[in-house]
JSON list of C-alpha atoms (C1' of nucleotides) in Angstrom, two decimals:
[
{"chain": "A", "resi": 1, "resn": "MET", "atom": "CA", "xyz": [0.03, -25.19, -24.02]},
{"chain": "A", "resi": 2, "resn": "VAL", "atom": "CA", "xyz": [3.11, -25.68, -22.11]},
{"chain": "A", "resi": 3, "resn": "SER", "atom": "CA", "xyz": [4.12, -29.22, -21.49]},
{"chain": "A", "resi": 4, "resn": "GLY", "atom": "CA", "xyz": [5.55, -28.79, -18.10]},
{"chain": "A", "resi": 5, "resn": "VAL", "atom": "CA", "xyz": [3.45, -28.04, -15.10]},
{"chain": "A", "resi": 6, "resn": "THR", "atom": "CA", "xyz": [5.79, -27.13, -12.35]},
{"chain": "A", "resi": 7, "resn": "GLY", "atom": "CA", "xyz": [3.74, -26.54, -9.29]},
{"chain": "A", "resi": 8, "resn": "ALA", "atom": "CA", "xyz": [5.63, -25.06, -6.41]},
{"chain": "A", "resi": 9, "resn": "ALA", "atom": "CA", "xyz": [4.05, -23.78, -3.27]},
{"chain": "A", "resi": 10, "resn": "ALA", "atom": "CA", "xyz": [6.58, -21.29, -2.07]},
{"chain": "A", "resi": 11, "resn": "PRO", "atom": "CA", "xyz": [5.59, -19.18, 0.90]},
{"chain": "A", "resi": 12, "resn": "GLU", "atom": "CA", "xyz": [8.74, -17.27, 0.26]},
{"chain": "A", "resi": 13, "resn": "SER", "atom": "CA", "xyz": [9.64, -14.93, 2.97]},
{"chain": "A", "resi": 14, "resn": "GLY", "atom": "CA", "xyz": [12.14, -12.32, 3.42]},
{"chain": "A", "resi": 15, "resn": "ALA", "atom": "CA", "xyz": [14.25, -10.58, 0.94]},
{"chain": "A", "resi": 16, "resn": "GLY", "atom": "CA", "xyz": [13.22, -7.47, -0.75]},
{"chain": "A", "resi": 17, "resn": "SER", "atom": "CA", "xyz": [14.90, -4.22, -1.33]},
{"chain": "A", "resi": 18, "resn": "SER", "atom": "CA", "xyz": [14.33, -0.56, -0.95]},
{"chain": "A", "resi": 19, "resn": "SER", "atom": "CA", "xyz": [10.82, 0.76, -0.76]},
{"chain": "A", "resi": 20, "resn": "GLY", "atom": "CA", "xyz": [10.47, 4.36, -1.57]},
{"chain": "A", "resi": 21, "resn": "VAL", "atom": "CA", "xyz": [8.28, 5.72, 1.15]},
{"chain": "A", "resi": 22, "resn": "GLY", "atom": "CA", "xyz": [8.14, 9.36, 0.67]},
{"chain": "A", "resi": 23, "resn": "ARG", "atom": "CA", "xyz": [5.17, 11.65, 1.18]},
{"chain": "A", "resi": 24, "resn": "GLU", "atom": "CA", "xyz": [4.62, 14.67, -0.89]},
{"chain": "A", "resi": 25, "resn": "GLU", "atom": "CA", "xyz": [0.97, 15.43, -1.28]},
{"chain": "A", "resi": 26, "resn": "THR", "atom": "CA", "xyz": [-1.79, 15.33, 1.24]},
{"chain": "A", "resi": 27, "resn": "LYS", "atom": "CA", "xyz": [-4.02, 12.45, 0.54]},
{"chain": "A", "resi": 28, "resn": "GLY", "atom": "CA", "xyz": [-4.88, 11.05, 3.88]},
{"chain": "A", "resi": 29, "resn": "LYS", "atom": "CA", "xyz": [-5.43, 7.45, 3.11]},
{"chain": "A", "resi": 30, "resn": "GLY", "atom": "CA", "xyz": [-5.65, 4.67, 5.54]},
{"chain": "A", "resi": 31, "resn": "SER", "atom": "CA", "xyz": [-9.03, 4.09, 7.05]},
{"chain": "A", "resi": 32, "resn": "ALA", "atom": "CA", "xyz": [-10.79, 1.02, 8.20]},
{"chain": "A", "resi": 33, "resn": "ARG", "atom": "CA", "xyz": [-9.18, -1.73, 6.24]},
{"chain": "A", "resi": 34, "resn": "ALA", "atom": "CA", "xyz": [-10.96, -4.96, 6.90]},
{"chain": "A", "resi": 35, "resn": "ARG", "atom": "CA", "xyz": [-7.88, -7.08, 6.66]},
{"chain": "A", "resi": 36, "resn": "GLY", "atom": "CA", "xyz": [-7.61, -9.71, 9.28]},
{"chain": "A", "resi": 37, "resn": "SER", "atom": "CA", "xyz": [-11.08, -11.13, 9.48]},
{"chain": "A", "resi": 38, "resn": "ARG", "atom": "CA", "xyz": [-10.24, -13.44, 6.62]},
{"chain": "A", "resi": 39, "resn": "LYS", "atom": "CA", "xyz": [-10.28, -16.90, 8.08]},
{"chain": "A", "resi": 40, "resn": "ALA", "atom": "CA", "xyz": [-11.35, -18.66, 4.94]},
{"chain": "A", "resi": 41, "resn": "SER", "atom": "CA", "xyz": [-8.61, -20.88, 3.59]},
{"chain": "A", "resi": 42, "resn": "ARG", "atom": "CA", "xyz": [-6.82, -19.37, 0.63]},
{"chain": "A", "resi": 43, "resn": "PRO", "atom": "CA", "xyz": [-5.03, -21.98, -1.51]},
{"chain": "A", "resi": 44, "resn": "ARG", "atom": "CA", "xyz": [-1.90, -20.68, -3.13]},
{"chain": "A", "resi": 45, "resn": "PHE", "atom": "CA", "xyz": [-0.37, -22.34, -6.19]},
{"chain": "A", "resi": 46, "resn": "ALA", "atom": "CA", "xyz": [2.60, -21.31, -8.23]},
{"chain": "A", "resi": 47, "resn": "PHE", "atom": "CA", "xyz": [3.13, -22.36, -11.83]},
{"chain": "A", "resi": 48, "resn": "GLN", "atom": "CA", "xyz": [6.05, -21.77, -14.11]},
{"chain": "A", "resi": 49, "resn": "THR", "atom": "CA", "xyz": [5.08, -21.07, -17.67]},
{"chain": "A", "resi": 50, "resn": "LYS", "atom": "CA", "xyz": [7.36, -20.44, -20.60]},
{"chain": "A", "resi": 51, "resn": "SER", "atom": "CA", "xyz": [5.97, -17.46, -22.42]},
{"chain": "A", "resi": 52, "resn": "GLU", "atom": "CA", "xyz": [7.25, -14.06, -23.38]},
{"chain": "A", "resi": 53, "resn": "ASN", "atom": "CA", "xyz": [3.86, -12.65, -22.55]},
{"chain": "A", "resi": 54, "resn": "ASP", "atom": "CA", "xyz": [3.34, -11.73, -18.92]},
{"chain": "A", "resi": 55, "resn": "VAL", "atom": "CA", "xyz": [-0.36, -12.40, -18.86]},
{"chain": "A", "resi": 56, "resn": "LEU", "atom": "CA", "xyz": [-1.77, -15.45, -20.58]},
{"chain": "A", "resi": 57, "resn": "ASP", "atom": "CA", "xyz": [-5.47, -15.60, -21.29]},
{"chain": "A", "resi": 58, "resn": "ASP", "atom": "CA", "xyz": [-6.71, -18.30, -18.99]},
{"chain": "A", "resi": 59, "resn": "GLY", "atom": "CA", "xyz": [-10.24, -17.64, -20.13]},
{"chain": "A", "resi": 60, "resn": "TYR", "atom": "CA", "xyz": [-10.76, -14.94, -17.53]},
{"chain": "A", "resi": 61, "resn": "ARG", "atom": "CA", "xyz": [-10.14, -11.23, -17.45]},
{"chain": "A", "resi": 62, "resn": "TRP", "atom": "CA", "xyz": [-7.34, -9.91, -15.22]},
{"chain": "A", "resi": 63, "resn": "ARG", "atom": "CA", "xyz": [-6.87, -6.34, -14.08]},
{"chain": "A", "resi": 64, "resn": "LYS", "atom": "CA", "xyz": [-3.43, -5.21, -12.96]},
{"chain": "A", "resi": 65, "resn": "TYR", "atom": "CA", "xyz": [-3.60, -3.56, -9.55]},
{"chain": "A", "resi": 66, "resn": "GLY", "atom": "CA", "xyz": [0.04, -3.08, -8.73]},
{"chain": "A", "resi": 67, "resn": "GLN", "atom": "CA", "xyz": [3.65, -3.66, -9.55]},
{"chain": "A", "resi": 68, "resn": "LYS", "atom": "CA", "xyz": [6.55, -4.07, -7.15]},
{"chain": "A", "resi": 69, "resn": "ALA", "atom": "CA", "xyz": [10.18, -4.98, -7.54]},
{"chain": "A", "resi": 70, "resn": "VAL", "atom": "CA", "xyz": [11.59, -7.97, -5.70]},
{"chain": "A", "resi": 71, "resn": "LYS", "atom": "CA", "xyz": [15.17, -8.53, -4.71]},
{"chain": "A", "resi": 72, "resn": "ASN", "atom": "CA", "xyz": [14.94, -12.18, -5.65]},
{"chain": "A", "resi": 73, "resn": "SER", "atom": "CA", "xyz": [14.55, -11.41, -9.31]},
{"chain": "A", "resi": 74, "resn": "ALA", "atom": "CA", "xyz": [15.73, -7.85, -9.64]},
{"chain": "A", "resi": 75, "resn": "PHE", "atom": "CA", "xyz": [12.71, -7.52, -11.89]},
{"chain": "A", "resi": 76, "resn": "PRO", "atom": "CA", "xyz": [9.34, -5.97, -11.00]},
{"chain": "A", "resi": 77, "resn": "ARG", "atom": "CA", "xyz": [6.60, -8.36, -10.03]},
{"chain": "A", "resi": 78, "resn": "SER", "atom": "CA", "xyz": [3.09, -7.77, -11.40]},
{"chain": "A", "resi": 79, "resn": "TYR", "atom": "CA", "xyz": [-0.07, -8.24, -9.38]},
{"chain": "A", "resi": 80, "resn": "TYR", "atom": "CA", "xyz": [-3.36, -9.08, -11.11]},
{"chain": "A", "resi": 81, "resn": "ARG", "atom": "CA", "xyz": [-6.90, -9.56, -9.87]},
{"chain": "A", "resi": 82, "resn": "CYS", "atom": "CA", "xyz": [-10.01, -11.12, -11.41]},
{"chain": "A", "resi": 83, "resn": "THR", "atom": "CA", "xyz": [-12.44, -8.51, -12.76]},
{"chain": "A", "resi": 84, "resn": "HIS", "atom": "CA", "xyz": [-15.34, -10.51, -11.42]},
{"chain": "A", "resi": 85, "resn": "HIS", "atom": "CA", "xyz": [-16.91, -9.13, -8.29]},
{"chain": "A", "resi": 86, "resn": "THR", "atom": "CA", "xyz": [-18.00, -12.56, -7.28]},
{"chain": "A", "resi": 87, "resn": "CYS", "atom": "CA", "xyz": [-14.53, -13.85, -7.86]},
{"chain": "A", "resi": 88, "resn": "ASN", "atom": "CA", "xyz": [-11.95, -12.99, -5.24]},
{"chain": "A", "resi": 89, "resn": "VAL", "atom": "CA", "xyz": [-9.11, -14.57, -7.13]},
{"chain": "A", "resi": 90, "resn": "LYS", "atom": "CA", "xyz": [-5.69, -12.98, -7.26]},
{"chain": "A", "resi": 91, "resn": "LYS", "atom": "CA", "xyz": [-2.83, -13.67, -9.63]},
{"chain": "A", "resi": 92, "resn": "GLN", "atom": "CA", "xyz": [0.84, -12.90, -9.22]},
{"chain": "A", "resi": 93, "resn": "VAL", "atom": "CA", "xyz": [3.26, -12.86, -12.12]},
{"chain": "A", "resi": 94, "resn": "GLN", "atom": "CA", "xyz": [7.01, -12.71, -11.74]},
{"chain": "A", "resi": 95, "resn": "ARG", "atom": "CA", "xyz": [9.78, -13.07, -14.32]},
{"chain": "A", "resi": 96, "resn": "LEU", "atom": "CA", "xyz": [12.88, -15.10, -13.66]},
{"chain": "A", "resi": 97, "resn": "ALA", "atom": "CA", "xyz": [16.10, -13.14, -13.80]},
{"chain": "A", "resi": 98, "resn": "LYS", "atom": "CA", "xyz": [17.87, -16.15, -15.27]},
{"chain": "A", "resi": 99, "resn": "ASP", "atom": "CA", "xyz": [15.31, -16.61, -18.01]},
{"chain": "A", "resi": 100, "resn": "THR", "atom": "CA", "xyz": [13.11, -13.67, -18.84]},
{"chain": "A", "resi": 101, "resn": "SER", "atom": "CA", "xyz": [11.20, -16.01, -21.11]},
{"chain": "A", "resi": 102, "resn": "ILE", "atom": "CA", "xyz": [9.96, -17.86, -18.05]},
{"chain": "A", "resi": 103, "resn": "VAL", "atom": "CA", "xyz": [7.20, -16.35, -15.97]},
{"chain": "A", "resi": 104, "resn": "VAL", "atom": "CA", "xyz": [6.07, -17.60, -12.59]},
{"chain": "A", "resi": 105, "resn": "THR", "atom": "CA", "xyz": [2.32, -17.33, -12.30]},
{"chain": "A", "resi": 106, "resn": "THR", "atom": "CA", "xyz": [0.98, -17.69, -8.78]},
{"chain": "A", "resi": 107, "resn": "TYR", "atom": "CA", "xyz": [-2.78, -18.12, -8.38]},
{"chain": "A", "resi": 108, "resn": "GLU", "atom": "CA", "xyz": [-4.39, -17.27, -5.06]},
{"chain": "A", "resi": 109, "resn": "GLY", "atom": "CA", "xyz": [-7.90, -18.45, -4.29]},
{"chain": "A", "resi": 110, "resn": "VAL", "atom": "CA", "xyz": [-10.47, -20.14, -6.49]},
{"chain": "A", "resi": 111, "resn": "HIS", "atom": "CA", "xyz": [-12.97, -18.78, -9.02]},
{"chain": "A", "resi": 112, "resn": "ASN", "atom": "CA", "xyz": [-16.53, -18.32, -7.81]},
{"chain": "A", "resi": 113, "resn": "HIS", "atom": "CA", "xyz": [-18.14, -18.22, -11.20]},
{"chain": "A", "resi": 114, "resn": "PRO", "atom": "CA", "xyz": [-18.40, -20.96, -13.82]},
{"chain": "A", "resi": 115, "resn": "CYS", "atom": "CA", "xyz": [-16.09, -21.06, -16.76]},
{"chain": "A", "resi": 116, "resn": "GLU", "atom": "CA", "xyz": [-16.15, -24.05, -19.06]},
{"chain": "A", "resi": 117, "resn": "LYS", "atom": "CA", "xyz": [-13.34, -22.76, -21.16]},
{"chain": "A", "resi": 118, "resn": "LEU", "atom": "CA", "xyz": [-10.94, -22.57, -18.28]},
{"chain": "A", "resi": 119, "resn": "MET", "atom": "CA", "xyz": [-12.18, -25.86, -16.95]},
{"chain": "A", "resi": 120, "resn": "GLU", "atom": "CA", "xyz": [-11.37, -27.62, -20.16]},
{"chain": "A", "resi": 121, "resn": "ALA", "atom": "CA", "xyz": [-8.11, -25.84, -20.59]},
{"chain": "A", "resi": 122, "resn": "LEU", "atom": "CA", "xyz": [-6.98, -26.57, -17.08]},
{"chain": "A", "resi": 123, "resn": "ASN", "atom": "CA", "xyz": [-8.70, -29.89, -16.78]},
{"chain": "A", "resi": 124, "resn": "PRO", "atom": "CA", "xyz": [-5.42, -31.79, -16.95]},
{"chain": "A", "resi": 125, "resn": "ILE", "atom": "CA", "xyz": [-3.69, -29.18, -14.86]},
{"chain": "A", "resi": 126, "resn": "LEU", "atom": "CA", "xyz": [-6.58, -28.91, -12.45]},
{"chain": "A", "resi": 127, "resn": "ARG", "atom": "CA", "xyz": [-5.84, -32.44, -11.50]},
{"chain": "A", "resi": 128, "resn": "GLN", "atom": "CA", "xyz": [-2.38, -31.35, -10.45]},
{"chain": "A", "resi": 129, "resn": "LEU", "atom": "CA", "xyz": [-3.84, -28.44, -8.52]},
{"chain": "A", "resi": 130, "resn": "GLN", "atom": "CA", "xyz": [-6.01, -30.72, -6.47]},
{"chain": "A", "resi": 131, "resn": "PHE", "atom": "CA", "xyz": [-3.04, -32.95, -5.88]},
{"chain": "A", "resi": 132, "resn": "LEU", "atom": "CA", "xyz": [-1.03, -30.01, -4.54]},
{"chain": "A", "resi": 133, "resn": "SER", "atom": "CA", "xyz": [-4.04, -28.97, -2.49]},
{"chain": "A", "resi": 134, "resn": "GLN", "atom": "CA", "xyz": [-3.62, -32.06, -0.42]},
{"chain": "A", "resi": 135, "resn": "LEU", "atom": "CA", "xyz": [-0.07, -31.11, 0.42]},
{"chain": "B", "resi": 1, "resn": "DC", "atom": "C1'", "xyz": [-17.62, 6.69, -22.97]},
{"chain": "B", "resi": 2, "resn": "DG", "atom": "C1'", "xyz": [-15.87, 2.86, -20.60]},
{"chain": "B", "resi": 3, "resn": "DT", "atom": "C1'", "xyz": [-12.39, 0.25, -19.22]},
{"chain": "B", "resi": 4, "resn": "DT", "atom": "C1'", "xyz": [-7.82, -0.54, -18.19]},
{"chain": "B", "resi": 5, "resn": "DT", "atom": "C1'", "xyz": [-3.30, 0.62, -17.06]},
{"chain": "B", "resi": 6, "resn": "DT", "atom": "C1'", "xyz": [0.52, 3.05, -14.44]},
{"chain": "B", "resi": 7, "resn": "DT", "atom": "C1'", "xyz": [2.77, 5.36, -10.47]},
{"chain": "B", "resi": 8, "resn": "DG", "atom": "C1'", "xyz": [2.89, 6.68, -5.78]},
{"chain": "B", "resi": 9, "resn": "DA", "atom": "C1'", "xyz": [1.81, 6.32, -1.25]},
{"chain": "B", "resi": 10, "resn": "DC", "atom": "C1'", "xyz": [0.22, 3.91, 2.86]},
{"chain": "B", "resi": 11, "resn": "DC", "atom": "C1'", "xyz": [-0.65, 0.19, 5.77]},
{"chain": "B", "resi": 12, "resn": "DT", "atom": "C1'", "xyz": [0.16, -4.30, 7.87]},
{"chain": "B", "resi": 13, "resn": "DG", "atom": "C1'", "xyz": [2.97, -8.16, 9.44]},
{"chain": "B", "resi": 14, "resn": "DC", "atom": "C1'", "xyz": [7.10, -10.06, 11.05]},
{"chain": "B", "resi": 15, "resn": "DG", "atom": "C1'", "xyz": [11.95, -9.97, 12.38]},
{"chain": "B", "resi": 16, "resn": "DC", "atom": "C1'", "xyz": [15.57, -8.68, 15.15]},
{"chain": "C", "resi": 1, "resn": "DG", "atom": "C1'", "xyz": [10.25, -1.32, 20.37]},
{"chain": "C", "resi": 2, "resn": "DC", "atom": "C1'", "xyz": [11.55, -0.21, 15.94]},
{"chain": "C", "resi": 3, "resn": "DG", "atom": "C1'", "xyz": [12.70, -1.32, 11.17]},
{"chain": "C", "resi": 4, "resn": "DC", "atom": "C1'", "xyz": [12.16, -3.60, 7.01]},
{"chain": "C", "resi": 5, "resn": "DA", "atom": "C1'", "xyz": [9.62, -5.86, 3.40]},
{"chain": "C", "resi": 6, "resn": "DG", "atom": "C1'", "xyz": [5.76, -6.80, 1.03]},
{"chain": "C", "resi": 7, "resn": "DG", "atom": "C1'", "xyz": [1.23, -6.01, -0.43]},
{"chain": "C", "resi": 8, "resn": "DT", "atom": "C1'", "xyz": [-2.85, -3.06, -1.56]},
{"chain": "C", "resi": 9, "resn": "DC", "atom": "C1'", "xyz": [-5.41, 0.82, -2.80]},
{"chain": "C", "resi": 10, "resn": "DA", "atom": "C1'", "xyz": [-6.25, 5.24, -5.13]},
{"chain": "C", "resi": 11, "resn": "DA", "atom": "C1'", "xyz": [-6.37, 8.63, -8.81]},
{"chain": "C", "resi": 12, "resn": "DA", "atom": "C1'", "xyz": [-5.21, 9.90, -13.31]},
{"chain": "C", "resi": 13, "resn": "DA", "atom": "C1'", "xyz": [-4.17, 9.03, -17.98]},
{"chain": "C", "resi": 14, "resn": "DA", "atom": "C1'", "xyz": [-4.39, 6.37, -22.15]},
{"chain": "C", "resi": 15, "resn": "DC", "atom": "C1'", "xyz": [-6.55, 3.41, -25.23]},
{"chain": "C", "resi": 16, "resn": "DG", "atom": "C1'", "xyz": [-10.41, 0.76, -27.50]}
]
DNA sequence: CGTTTTTGACCTGCGC
DNA sequence: GCGCAGGTCAAAAACG
């Protein structure tokens, strides 16, 4: 485990670079996207972990649903989501340009299904999470 | 065969 | 009002 829980709630805004928006094929996407009726609070916590592996097994399964590059790091950021349908938890992993060995894992939301393994593993860290939750 | 991963495109929100 | 940035979804392909 990493002995260094650096929690940082960073609602970073701005920055970014070019976004290739070019259309080529006819797909016709964009329908009714229920995005805006979400009033439930969504806690956001960022943790810096020192690992060469992007995704660490927290005891849950994560499915990558996207990758975008950020100007802040010049490196692509990876977006992960919990494979549980009852779990609307999202994870965001970004590598530091200064230290590629350091990965910033940002968790969004809370798990809706029980997981003793994760509970025990994050028991000490969970305490920190709750502390940050009050902030 | 099932699941997962990867790339592209599109939409939404906010800023200026 | 328009532009920019970021975030998400979708389909296909690859791998177990």
